[in-house]
Amino acid sequence: MGRITWDQYFMAQSHLLALRSTCTRLMVGATIVRDKRIIAGGYNGSVSGSVHCVDEGCYVIEGHCVRTVHAEANALLQCAKFGVPTERAELYVTHFPCLQCTKQIIQSGIIAVYYAEDYRNHPYAIELLEEAGIHVEKVELNDLIVDTTYKEKATFVDELLNDIEPLVTEQTFSAYKQEAKKLFHD
């Protein structure tokens, strides 16, 4: 495998940040970059010092978890907190930004948004980004061996093991179960 592109590098960083998410509905990570240097990162999670969705469940009002600060907002707030300018910076995010994050992105001076997955792409958010002249590009994470679907795979393997248990010997089943445990649970 050759050297990865800058887009893949920064998108991989966003996927790593998403693994810190405390929201059980969707894990999102965001990386702010200026001049090919990471200046901030964020993931979706609760307000510092408050309870987390993973601990007490999501606090959902009108279909949205109001407990969660979005990844993009957390990254932008990190810049504000530490006095790091975002003018002319780029944003790499695992999912297309919501309408509120889009407004914050525009107001912060971000010039490009790179996202890996479509997620409820709001038509007005798309319109605002176009109006502001912000470059928007889908950059799927594909050049790295980073498994962003490990939970789904682990669930599938668990279900598969349950289905085959009556069909194989106890020794064979034990070996399969041990291997699955090494792959997904350690």
Short mmCIF file of C-alpha atoms in Angstrom, two decimals, residues 5 11 20 23 36-37 43 47 57 67 70 73 79 82-84 88 91 125 128 151 159 173 183 185:
data_model
loop_
_atom_site.label_atom_id
_atom_site.label_comp_id
_atom_site.label_asym_id
_atom_site.label_seq_id
_atom_site.Cartn_x
_atom_site.Cartn_y
_atom_site.Cartn_z
CA THR A 5 -3.79 11.10 0.44
CA MET A 11 -10.88 11.65 7.27
CA ARG A 20 -14.84 8.77 21.47
CA CYS A 23 -24.02 9.37 21.86
CA LYS A 36 -2.42 20.63 6.05
CA ARG A 37 -2.15 20.81 9.87
CA TYR A 43 -16.81 14.30 18.56
CA VAL A 47 -21.61 19.03 27.79
CA GLY A 57 -29.77 7.20 27.25
CA ARG A 67 -28.02 16.29 25.31
CA HIS A 70 -22.29 17.94 17.72
CA ALA A 73 -19.54 22.40 17.08
CA CYS A 79 -10.71 26.59 18.51
CA PHE A 82 -7.92 28.21 22.83
CA GLY A 83 -7.86 31.21 20.49
CA VAL A 84 -7.16 29.27 17.29
CA ARG A 88 -9.79 29.72 5.70
CA LEU A 91 -13.41 20.63 7.98
CA ALA A 125 -27.89 23.34 4.52
CA LEU A 128 -26.42 27.75 2.42
CA LYS A 151 -20.08 -3.20 15.83
CA GLU A 159 -26.01 -14.08 15.56
CA PHE A 173 -18.36 -24.32 18.38
CA LEU A 183 -11.59 -10.60 16.80
CA HIS A 185 -14.35 -8.39 22.08
#
